[in-house]
XYZ file of C-alpha atoms in Angstrom:
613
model
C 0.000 0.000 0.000
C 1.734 3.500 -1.107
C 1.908 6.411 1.412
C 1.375 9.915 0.546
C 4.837 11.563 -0.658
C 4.508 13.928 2.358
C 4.849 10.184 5.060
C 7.232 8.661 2.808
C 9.993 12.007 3.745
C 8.567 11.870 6.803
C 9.092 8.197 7.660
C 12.674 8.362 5.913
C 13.564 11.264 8.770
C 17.049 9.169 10.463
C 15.965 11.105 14.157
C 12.474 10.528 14.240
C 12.377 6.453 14.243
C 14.201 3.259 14.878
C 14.129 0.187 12.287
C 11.694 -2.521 13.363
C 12.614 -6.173 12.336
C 9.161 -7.144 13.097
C 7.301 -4.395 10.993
C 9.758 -4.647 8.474
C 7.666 -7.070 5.864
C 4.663 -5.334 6.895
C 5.056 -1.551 5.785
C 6.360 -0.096 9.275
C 10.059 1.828 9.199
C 11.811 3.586 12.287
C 15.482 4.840 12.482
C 17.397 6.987 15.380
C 20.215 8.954 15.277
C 23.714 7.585 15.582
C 26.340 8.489 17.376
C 29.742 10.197 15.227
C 31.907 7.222 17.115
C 29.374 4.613 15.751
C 29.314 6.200 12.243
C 32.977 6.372 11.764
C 33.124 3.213 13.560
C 30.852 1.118 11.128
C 32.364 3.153 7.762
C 35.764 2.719 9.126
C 35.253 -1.030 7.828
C 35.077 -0.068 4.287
C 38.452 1.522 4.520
C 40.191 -1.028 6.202
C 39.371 -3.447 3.433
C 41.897 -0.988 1.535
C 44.374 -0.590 4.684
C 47.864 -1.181 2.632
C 46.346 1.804 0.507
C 45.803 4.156 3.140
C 48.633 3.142 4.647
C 50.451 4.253 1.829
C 48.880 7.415 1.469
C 49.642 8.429 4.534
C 53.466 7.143 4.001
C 53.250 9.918 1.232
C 51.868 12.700 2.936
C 54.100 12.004 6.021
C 57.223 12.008 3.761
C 55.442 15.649 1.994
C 55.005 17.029 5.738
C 58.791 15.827 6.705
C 59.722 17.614 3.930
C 57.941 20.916 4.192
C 59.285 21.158 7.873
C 62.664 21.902 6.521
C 62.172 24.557 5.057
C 62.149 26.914 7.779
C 64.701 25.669 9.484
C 66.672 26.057 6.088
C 65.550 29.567 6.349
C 66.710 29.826 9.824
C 70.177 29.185 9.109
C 70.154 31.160 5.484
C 69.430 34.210 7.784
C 71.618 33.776 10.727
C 74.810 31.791 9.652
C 75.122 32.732 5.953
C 73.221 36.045 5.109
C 75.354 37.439 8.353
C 79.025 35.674 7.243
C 78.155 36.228 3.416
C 79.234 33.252 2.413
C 78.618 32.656 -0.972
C 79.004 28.828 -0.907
C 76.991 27.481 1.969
C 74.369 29.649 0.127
C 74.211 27.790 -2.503
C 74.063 24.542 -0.837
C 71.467 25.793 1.368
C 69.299 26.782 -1.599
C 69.879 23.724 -3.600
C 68.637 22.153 0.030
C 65.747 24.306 0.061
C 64.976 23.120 -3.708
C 65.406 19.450 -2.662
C 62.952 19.978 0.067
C 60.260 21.517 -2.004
C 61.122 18.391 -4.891
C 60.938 15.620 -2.151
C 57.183 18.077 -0.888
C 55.419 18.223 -4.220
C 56.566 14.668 -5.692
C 54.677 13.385 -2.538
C 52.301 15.247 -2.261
C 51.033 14.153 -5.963
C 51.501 10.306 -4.980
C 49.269 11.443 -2.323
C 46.689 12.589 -4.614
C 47.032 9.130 -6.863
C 46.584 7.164 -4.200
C 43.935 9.028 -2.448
C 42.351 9.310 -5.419
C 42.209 5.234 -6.440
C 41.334 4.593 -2.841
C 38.459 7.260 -2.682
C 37.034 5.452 -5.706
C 37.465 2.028 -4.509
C 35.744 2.624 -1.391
C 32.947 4.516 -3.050
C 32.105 1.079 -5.350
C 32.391 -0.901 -2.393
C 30.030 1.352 -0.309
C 27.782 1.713 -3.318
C 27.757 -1.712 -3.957
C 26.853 -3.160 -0.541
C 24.045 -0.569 -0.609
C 22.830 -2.215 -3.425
C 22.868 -5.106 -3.597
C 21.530 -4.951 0.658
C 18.482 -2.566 -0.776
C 17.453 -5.961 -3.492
C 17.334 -8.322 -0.650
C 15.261 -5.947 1.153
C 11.193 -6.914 1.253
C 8.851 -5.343 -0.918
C 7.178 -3.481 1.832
C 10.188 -1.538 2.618
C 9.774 0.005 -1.263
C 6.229 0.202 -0.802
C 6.782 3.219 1.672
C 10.071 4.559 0.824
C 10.401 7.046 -2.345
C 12.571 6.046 -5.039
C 14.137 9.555 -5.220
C 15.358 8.950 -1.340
C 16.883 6.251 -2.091
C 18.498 7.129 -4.688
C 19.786 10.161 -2.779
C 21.498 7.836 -0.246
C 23.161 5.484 -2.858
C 24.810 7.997 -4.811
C 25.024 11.206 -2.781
C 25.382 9.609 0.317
C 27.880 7.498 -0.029
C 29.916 10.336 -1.724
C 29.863 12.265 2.082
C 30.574 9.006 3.942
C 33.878 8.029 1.751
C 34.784 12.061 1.900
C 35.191 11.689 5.878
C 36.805 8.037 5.893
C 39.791 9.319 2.843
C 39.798 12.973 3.419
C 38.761 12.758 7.137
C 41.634 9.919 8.102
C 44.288 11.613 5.822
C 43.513 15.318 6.827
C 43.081 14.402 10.518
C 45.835 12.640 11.334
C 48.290 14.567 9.482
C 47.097 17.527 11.310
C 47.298 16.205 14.630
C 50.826 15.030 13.516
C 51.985 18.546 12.273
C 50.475 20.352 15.310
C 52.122 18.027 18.019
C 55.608 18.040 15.873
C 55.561 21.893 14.982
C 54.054 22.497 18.906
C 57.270 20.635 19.898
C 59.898 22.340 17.968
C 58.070 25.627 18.818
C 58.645 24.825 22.581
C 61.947 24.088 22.040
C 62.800 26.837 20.235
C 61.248 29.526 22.572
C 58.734 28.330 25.398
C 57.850 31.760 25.804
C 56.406 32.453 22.033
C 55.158 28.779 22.309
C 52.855 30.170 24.969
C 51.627 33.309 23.247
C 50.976 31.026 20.065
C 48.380 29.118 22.004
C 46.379 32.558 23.196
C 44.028 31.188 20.045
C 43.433 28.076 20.892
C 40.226 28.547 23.087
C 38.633 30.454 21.136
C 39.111 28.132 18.705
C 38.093 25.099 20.411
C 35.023 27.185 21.723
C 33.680 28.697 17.888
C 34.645 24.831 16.965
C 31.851 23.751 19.528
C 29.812 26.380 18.273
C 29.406 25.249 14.987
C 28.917 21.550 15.670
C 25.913 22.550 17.538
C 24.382 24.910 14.739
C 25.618 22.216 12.118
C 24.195 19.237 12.346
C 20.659 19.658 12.003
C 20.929 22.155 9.611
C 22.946 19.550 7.505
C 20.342 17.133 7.856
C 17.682 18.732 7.069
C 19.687 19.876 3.925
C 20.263 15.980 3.050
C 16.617 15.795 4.003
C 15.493 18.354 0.954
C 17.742 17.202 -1.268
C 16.255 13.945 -1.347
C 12.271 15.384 -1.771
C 14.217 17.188 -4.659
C 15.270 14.191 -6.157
C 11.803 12.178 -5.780
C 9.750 14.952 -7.232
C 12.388 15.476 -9.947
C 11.799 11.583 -10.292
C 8.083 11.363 -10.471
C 8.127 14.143 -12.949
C 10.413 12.700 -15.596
C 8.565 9.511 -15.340
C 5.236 10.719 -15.638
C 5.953 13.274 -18.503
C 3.536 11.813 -20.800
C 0.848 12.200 -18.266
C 1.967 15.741 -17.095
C 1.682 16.808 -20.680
C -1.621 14.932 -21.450
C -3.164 16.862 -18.857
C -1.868 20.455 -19.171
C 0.210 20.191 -15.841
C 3.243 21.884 -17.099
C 3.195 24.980 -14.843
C 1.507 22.611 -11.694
C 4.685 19.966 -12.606
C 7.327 22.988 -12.277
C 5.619 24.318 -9.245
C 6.105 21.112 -6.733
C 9.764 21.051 -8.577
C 9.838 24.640 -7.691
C 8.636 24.062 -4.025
C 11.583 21.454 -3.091
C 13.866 23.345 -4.992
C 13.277 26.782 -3.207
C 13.383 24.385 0.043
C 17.106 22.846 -0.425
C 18.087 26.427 -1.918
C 17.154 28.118 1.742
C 18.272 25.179 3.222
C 21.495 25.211 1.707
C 22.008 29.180 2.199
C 21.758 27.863 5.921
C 24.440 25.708 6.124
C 27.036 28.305 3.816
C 25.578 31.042 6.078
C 26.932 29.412 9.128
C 30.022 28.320 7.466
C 30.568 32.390 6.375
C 30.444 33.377 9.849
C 32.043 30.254 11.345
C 35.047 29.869 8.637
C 36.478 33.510 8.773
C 36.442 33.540 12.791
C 38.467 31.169 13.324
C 41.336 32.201 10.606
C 40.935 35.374 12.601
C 41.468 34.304 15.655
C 44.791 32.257 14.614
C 45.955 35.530 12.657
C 46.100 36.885 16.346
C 48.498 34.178 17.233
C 50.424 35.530 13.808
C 50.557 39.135 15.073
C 51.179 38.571 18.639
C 54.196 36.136 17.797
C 55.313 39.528 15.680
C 55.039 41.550 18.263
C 56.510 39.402 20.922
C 58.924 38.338 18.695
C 60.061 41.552 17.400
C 60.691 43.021 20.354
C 62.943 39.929 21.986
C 64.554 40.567 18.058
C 65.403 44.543 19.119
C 66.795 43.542 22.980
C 68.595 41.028 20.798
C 67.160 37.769 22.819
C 66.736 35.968 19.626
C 68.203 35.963 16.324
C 66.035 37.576 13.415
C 66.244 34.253 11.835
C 64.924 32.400 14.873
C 62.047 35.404 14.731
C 61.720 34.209 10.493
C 61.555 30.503 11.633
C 59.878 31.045 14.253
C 56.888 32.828 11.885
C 57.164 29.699 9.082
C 56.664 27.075 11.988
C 53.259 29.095 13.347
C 52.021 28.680 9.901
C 52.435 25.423 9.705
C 50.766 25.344 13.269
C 47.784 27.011 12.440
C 47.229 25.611 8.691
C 46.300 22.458 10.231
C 43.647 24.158 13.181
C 41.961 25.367 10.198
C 41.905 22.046 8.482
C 41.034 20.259 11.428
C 38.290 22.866 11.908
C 37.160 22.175 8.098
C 37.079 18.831 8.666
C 34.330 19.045 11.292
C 31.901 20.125 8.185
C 32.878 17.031 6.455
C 32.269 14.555 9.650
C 29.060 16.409 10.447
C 27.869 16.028 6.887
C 29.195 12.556 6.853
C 27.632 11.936 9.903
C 24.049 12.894 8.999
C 25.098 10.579 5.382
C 25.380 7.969 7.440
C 22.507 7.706 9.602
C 20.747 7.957 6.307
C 22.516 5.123 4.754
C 23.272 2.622 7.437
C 19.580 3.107 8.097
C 19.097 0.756 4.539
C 21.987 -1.334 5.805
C 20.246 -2.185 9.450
C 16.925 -3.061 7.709
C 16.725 -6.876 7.975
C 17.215 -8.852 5.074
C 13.550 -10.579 3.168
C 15.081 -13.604 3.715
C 16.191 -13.380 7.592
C 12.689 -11.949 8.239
C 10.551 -14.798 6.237
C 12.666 -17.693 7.572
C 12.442 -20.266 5.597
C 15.490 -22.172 4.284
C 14.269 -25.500 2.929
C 13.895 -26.659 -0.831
C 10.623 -27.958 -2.323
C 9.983 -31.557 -3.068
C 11.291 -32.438 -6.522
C 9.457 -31.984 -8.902
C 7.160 -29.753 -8.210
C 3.639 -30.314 -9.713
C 2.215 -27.211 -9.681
C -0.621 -27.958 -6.544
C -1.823 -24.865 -4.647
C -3.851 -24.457 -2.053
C -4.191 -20.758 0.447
C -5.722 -22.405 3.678
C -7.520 -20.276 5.872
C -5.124 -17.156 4.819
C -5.804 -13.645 6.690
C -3.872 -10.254 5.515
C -3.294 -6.502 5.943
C -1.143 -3.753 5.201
C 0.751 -3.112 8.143
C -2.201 -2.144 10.669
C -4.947 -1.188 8.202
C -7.886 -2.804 7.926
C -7.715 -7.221 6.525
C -7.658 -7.245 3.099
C -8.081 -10.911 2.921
C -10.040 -12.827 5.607
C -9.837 -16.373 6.203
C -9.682 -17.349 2.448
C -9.456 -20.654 1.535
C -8.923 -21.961 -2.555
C -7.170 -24.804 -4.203
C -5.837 -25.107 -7.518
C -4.835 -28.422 -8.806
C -2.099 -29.002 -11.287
C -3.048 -28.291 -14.581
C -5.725 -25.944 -13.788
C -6.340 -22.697 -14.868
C -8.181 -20.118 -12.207
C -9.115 -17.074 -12.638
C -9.596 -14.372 -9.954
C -12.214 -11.354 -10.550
C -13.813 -8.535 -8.506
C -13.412 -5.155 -7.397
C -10.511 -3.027 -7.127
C -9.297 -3.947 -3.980
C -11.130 -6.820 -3.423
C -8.076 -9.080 -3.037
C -7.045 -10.591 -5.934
C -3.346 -9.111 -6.868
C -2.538 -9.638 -3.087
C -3.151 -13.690 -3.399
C -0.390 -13.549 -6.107
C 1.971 -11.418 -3.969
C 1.374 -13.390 -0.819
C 2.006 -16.706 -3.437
C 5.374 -14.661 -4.161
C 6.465 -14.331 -0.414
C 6.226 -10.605 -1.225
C 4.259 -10.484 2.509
C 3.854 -12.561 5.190
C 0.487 -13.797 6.563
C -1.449 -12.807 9.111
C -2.966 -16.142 9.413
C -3.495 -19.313 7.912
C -1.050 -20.621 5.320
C -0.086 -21.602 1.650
C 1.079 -24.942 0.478
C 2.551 -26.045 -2.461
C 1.716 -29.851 -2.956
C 1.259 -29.659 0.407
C 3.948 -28.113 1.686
C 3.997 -24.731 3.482
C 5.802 -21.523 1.334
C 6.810 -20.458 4.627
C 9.080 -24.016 4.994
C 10.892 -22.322 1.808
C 13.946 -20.584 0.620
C 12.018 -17.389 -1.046
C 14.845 -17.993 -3.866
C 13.748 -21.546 -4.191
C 10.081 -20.404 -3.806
C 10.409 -17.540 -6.466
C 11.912 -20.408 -8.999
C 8.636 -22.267 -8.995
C 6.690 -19.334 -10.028
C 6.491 -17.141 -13.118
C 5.011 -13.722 -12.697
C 3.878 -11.000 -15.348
C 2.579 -7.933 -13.349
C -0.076 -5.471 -13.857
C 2.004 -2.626 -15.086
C 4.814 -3.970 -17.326
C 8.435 -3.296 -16.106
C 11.277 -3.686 -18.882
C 14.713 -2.756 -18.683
C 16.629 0.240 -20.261
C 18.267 -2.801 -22.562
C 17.579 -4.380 -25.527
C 14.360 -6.836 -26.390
C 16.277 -10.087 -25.811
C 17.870 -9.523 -22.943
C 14.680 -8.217 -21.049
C 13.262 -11.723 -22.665
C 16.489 -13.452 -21.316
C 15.412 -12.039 -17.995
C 13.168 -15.126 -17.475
C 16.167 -17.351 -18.161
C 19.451 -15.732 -18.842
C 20.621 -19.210 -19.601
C 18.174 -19.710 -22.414
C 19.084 -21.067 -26.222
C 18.017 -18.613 -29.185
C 15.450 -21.348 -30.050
C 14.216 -21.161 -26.620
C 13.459 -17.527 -26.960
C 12.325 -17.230 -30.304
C 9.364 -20.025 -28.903
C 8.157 -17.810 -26.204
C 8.475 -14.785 -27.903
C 6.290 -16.557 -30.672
C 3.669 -18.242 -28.480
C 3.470 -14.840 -26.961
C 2.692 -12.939 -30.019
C 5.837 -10.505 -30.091
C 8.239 -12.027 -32.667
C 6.394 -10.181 -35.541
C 6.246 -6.376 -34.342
C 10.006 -7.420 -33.059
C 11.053 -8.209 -36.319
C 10.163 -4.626 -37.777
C 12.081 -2.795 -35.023
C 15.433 -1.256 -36.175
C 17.959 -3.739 -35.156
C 15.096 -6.810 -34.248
C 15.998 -8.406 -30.863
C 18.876 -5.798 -30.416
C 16.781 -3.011 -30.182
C 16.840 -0.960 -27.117
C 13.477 -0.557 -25.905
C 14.014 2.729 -23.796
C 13.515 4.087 -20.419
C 10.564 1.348 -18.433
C 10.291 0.311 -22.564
C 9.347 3.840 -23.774
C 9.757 3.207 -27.070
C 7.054 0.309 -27.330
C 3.477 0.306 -26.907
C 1.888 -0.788 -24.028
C 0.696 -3.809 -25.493
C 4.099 -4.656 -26.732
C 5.611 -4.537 -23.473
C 3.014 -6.791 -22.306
C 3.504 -9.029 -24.799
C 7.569 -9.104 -24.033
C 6.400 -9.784 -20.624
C 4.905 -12.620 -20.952
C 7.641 -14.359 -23.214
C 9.657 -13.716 -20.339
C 7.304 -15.605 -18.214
C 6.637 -18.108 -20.827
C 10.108 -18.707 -20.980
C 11.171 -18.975 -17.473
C 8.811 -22.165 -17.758
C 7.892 -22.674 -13.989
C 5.282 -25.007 -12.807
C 3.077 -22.178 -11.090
C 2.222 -19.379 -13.857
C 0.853 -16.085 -12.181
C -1.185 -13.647 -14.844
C -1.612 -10.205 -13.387
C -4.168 -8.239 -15.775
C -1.682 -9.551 -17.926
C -3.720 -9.019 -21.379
C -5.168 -5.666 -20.712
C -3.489 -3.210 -22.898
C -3.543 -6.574 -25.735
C -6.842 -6.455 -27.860
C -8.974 -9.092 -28.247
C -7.960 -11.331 -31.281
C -4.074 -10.801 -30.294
C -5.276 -11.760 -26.834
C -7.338 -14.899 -27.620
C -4.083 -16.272 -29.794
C -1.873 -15.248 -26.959
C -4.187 -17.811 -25.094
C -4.317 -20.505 -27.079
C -0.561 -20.431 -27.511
C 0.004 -20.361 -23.275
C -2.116 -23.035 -23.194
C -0.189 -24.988 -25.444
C 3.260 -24.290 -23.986
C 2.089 -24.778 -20.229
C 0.114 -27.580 -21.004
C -0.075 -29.530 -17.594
C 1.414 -26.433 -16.009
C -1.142 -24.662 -13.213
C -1.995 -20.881 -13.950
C -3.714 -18.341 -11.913
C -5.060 -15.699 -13.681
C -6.653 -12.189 -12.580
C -8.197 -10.163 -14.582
C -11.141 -7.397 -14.730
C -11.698 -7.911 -18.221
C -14.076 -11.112 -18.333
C -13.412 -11.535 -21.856
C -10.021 -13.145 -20.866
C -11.179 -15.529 -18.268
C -14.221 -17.230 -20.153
C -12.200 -20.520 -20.840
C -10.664 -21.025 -17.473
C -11.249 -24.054 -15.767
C -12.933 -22.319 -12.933
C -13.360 -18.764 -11.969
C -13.087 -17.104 -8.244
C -15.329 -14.362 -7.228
C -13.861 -11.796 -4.441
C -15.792 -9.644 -2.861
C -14.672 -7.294 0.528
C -11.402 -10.209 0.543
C -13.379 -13.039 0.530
C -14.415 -15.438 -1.869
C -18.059 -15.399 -2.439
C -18.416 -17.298 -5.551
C -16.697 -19.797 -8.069
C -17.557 -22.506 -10.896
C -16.840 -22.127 -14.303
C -17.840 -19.006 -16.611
C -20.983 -20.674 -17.354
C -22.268 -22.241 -14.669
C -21.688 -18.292 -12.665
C -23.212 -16.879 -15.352
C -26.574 -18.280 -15.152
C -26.598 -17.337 -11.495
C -28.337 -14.192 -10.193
C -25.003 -13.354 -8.661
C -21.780 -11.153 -8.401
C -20.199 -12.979 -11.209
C -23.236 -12.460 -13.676
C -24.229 -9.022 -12.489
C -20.172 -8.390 -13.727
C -20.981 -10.049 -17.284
C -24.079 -8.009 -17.688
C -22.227 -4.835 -17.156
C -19.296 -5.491 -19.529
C -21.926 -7.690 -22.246
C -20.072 -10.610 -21.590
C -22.300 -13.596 -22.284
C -22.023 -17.474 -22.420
C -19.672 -18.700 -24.237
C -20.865 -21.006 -27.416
């Protein structure tokens, strides 16, 4: 059952609920806030799968640091022992030193950026990749009230913050704690009194540092927060172009785009507000370190209590002191950022797995025959009202039944609850005899094939979203089911046949036509259990009668269940299943209903459907 777009970004808010393993296959979702240790903790994993490569990049950047750090000290004695003696040798030494320095700095610092730069993208495949391939193993509810533009959000843009803070974050951080406590050590050294007026800054550092953690993470979130209602309305609107032009909703379509978009614009200006206040403070306040180290400096300079190259070195050193504060201070935008990434995606990675949650492990009896039977079987969305109560049915193998009634009388959610999409809220389903819930869903999902009420292909070519039934299949194979279901011909006059792309969700076919793919796919998955959702309803009539003859003749001994509100397509099924309020209240063939005064023939007198000849 689909929420409103307003619950879905609601529901997907990571400090307003915690993930439920129990409500997880029936529509309920919760997350909390995390802590920053258990963030970097949990994404720390990704980059220790990489460890000899960020081991190495920090081997670089330590070597680039080492090598910088000479350079005053070079100056130092350029000043005081040759500048002074003028002596025209040791200069030259010293500068060739100086180049070295700067060589040994910049070669480095650019195998730095190599290897940062492999190991960012390494860890942003494997991050992407777990998310992945975690959100397909995740149960159908969890899509049924999440928007696809959210999660999109948190695959691609999420990840990007999280691997930020775990290459940038490690590399930047530590090297900055390493310069400050080696350049606060040789400053001490040096002169213990300038040491302490170069740490006059530090509180109010620390202090605006607090500051801005406090002011930054919400704001942050609900920035990731917009950007991800951006992406779903941008979503909904490409998809549903057709329809937005159909109807004259231009100007309505670019006002909800315009809504979000004005949201993550002020949303935005927030955060970069706060970081134009926050930002310049703080290189103020270590500028004062700068000017009192002049002052204090240049006076011990004029009484002649230190050299004026001690004074120069002195300077260099308290750059390299305060470059790093600033970093360090920088890098708190990345881990708050991160932070609020990562709530957002490890809240898809703490959602239980389909399988963990349905619990079945076992393997049918081979062979299947194709016996079903839903015994007593009670459902409902999460905790609406029971769309199914207590319904019992049994379909033998070979038969074909057919499922009518109302919208929302029950009929696609049999199927799904067939599929393991849900679980039950009583009763059970047995395949010759043998409860689903006994079942692996993979070995479950092999016994059935499935064509759905709204046809999903693939941005790919015909044959492989044919192939999708049975990547394994021979070309003979899927030339049959593309035959028996009526698609070779209109295949044959595309552009490049089977290797034509069919578009976006098969934009470039006809409705019909993507039904008709769809159920060569099905046809050629050949399972025992054949599941026809409205399956025929964009097909017309003749095209649609051939289609069933030729099923017939492929699945012949295989058991089908097919729903349909078109009665035209149902006539010649073995036996036909009324539902009415998710219950059955009717079934017998088409003409033994149809001579009743009941549901099934008050249906057939509203769409003129008579008794068959």
């Amino acid at each position: 059952m689909m929420k409103s777009a307003s619950s879905v970004h609601q529901s997907s808010d990571p400090e307003q609920f915690q993930p439920d393993a129990s409500a997880a296959m029936r529509g309920g979702f919760a997350s909390t806030p995390r802590s920053v240790v258990e963030t970097l903790r949990r994404s720390a994993h990704y980059l220790d799968r990489h460890r000899g490569r960020a081991a190495l990049n920090i081997l670089c950047t330590a070597v680039a640091l080492l090598s910088a750090l000479t350079f005053p000290q070079l100056t130092q004695y350029i000043v005081d022992g040759i500048l002074d003696r003028q002596a025209p040798v040791q200069l030259t030494m010293a500068v060739f030193g100086l180049l070295l320095a700067f060589v040994m700095r910049d070669l480095f610092s650019s195998l730095r950026t190599l290897v940062s730069n492999s190991l960012e993208q390494r860890i942003t495949y494997d991050m992407r990749r777990d998310t992945y391939e975690h959100l397909q193993r995740l149960p159908v509810s969890y899509f049924d009230r999440m928007s696809t533009g959210d999660l999109m959000t948190r695959v691609v843009e999420d990840v990007t913050d999280v691997e930020k803070l775990l290459v940038e974050g490690t590399e930047q951080g530590a090297v900055s704690l390493a310069t400050i406590a080696i350049v606060l050590t040789i400053l001490f050294v040096k002169d213990s009194t300038l040491a302490a007026f170069s740490l006059i800054p530090l509180p109010f550092v620390t202090l605006g540092s607090i500051w801005f953690t406090a002011k930054a993470r919400e704001r942050l979130r609900a920035k990731r927060r917009s950007l991800s209602a951006l992406n779903a309305v941008l979503l909904d609107n490409l998809q549903g172009i057709r329809q937005i032009k159909a109807f004259g909703h231009i100007e309505y379509s670019s006002h909800r785009f315009e809504l979000r978009n004005e949201e993550l614009r002020d949303r935005t200006m927030r955060v970069l507000n706060l970081w134009a206040v926050y930002m310049p403070a703080m290189t103020f306040f270590t500028s004062l370190g700068t000017v009192l180290i002049w002052g204090v400096g240049g006076a011990l300079v004029l009484r002649q209590s230190i050299s004026l190259g001690e004074l120069v070195s002195f300077v260099f050193y308290l750059a390299m002191l305060y470059a790093p504060l600033i970093n360090i201070h920088g890098l708190n935008t990345t881990l708050q950022s991160a932070r609020a990434a990562g709530e957002r995606l490890f809240d898809i990675m703490d959602e239980a797995d389909e399988a963990v949650l349905w619990g079945g492990y076992g393997a049918p009896r081979q062979p299947v025959l194709g016996n079903v039977a839903w015994d007593a079987v009670s459902f409902r969305y999460g905790s609406g009202p029971f769309i199914l109560k207590e319904v019992s049915l049994n379909i033998e193998r070979g038969q074909t039944v057919a499922l009518v009634g109302a919208t929302g009388s029950g009929k696609s959610t049999i199927a799904n609850l067939l599929l393991g999409f849900y679980k039950l809220d009583g009763g059970r389903i047995l395949i010759d005899g043998q409860d689903i819930r006994s079942l692996s869903l993979d070995a479950l999902r092999r016994q059935i094939s499935f064509v759905s009420q709204e046809p999903v292909l693939f941005h790919a070519t015909v044959r492989e979203n044919i192939l999708y039934g049975r990547r394994t299949a021979s070309q003979d194979e899927l030339l049959s089911a593309a035959t028996a279901a009526r698609c070779d011909r209109f295949i044959a006059a595309l552009p490049n046949g089977y290797d034509t792309m069919v578009g976006e969700r098969g934009g470039r076919l006809s409705a019909g036509e993507k039904q008709r793919i769809e159920i060569a796919r099905a046809l050629l998955k050949n399972a025992p259990i054949l599941i026809l959702d409205e399956a025929t309803a964009n097909i017309d009539s003749v095209t649609e009668r051939a289609i069933q003859d030729a099923v017939r003749r492929v699945r012949a001994g295989g058991t089908s269940l097919i729903i349909a509100h078109r009665l035209s397509t149902i006539m010649l099924a073995d036996r036909v299943v009324v539902l009415q309020g998710g219950a059955i209240v009717e079934q017998g063939t088409h003409e033994e209903l149809s001579r009743r005064d009941g549901v099934y023939a008050r249906m057939c007198q509203v769409q003129n459907v008579f008794r068959s000849a």
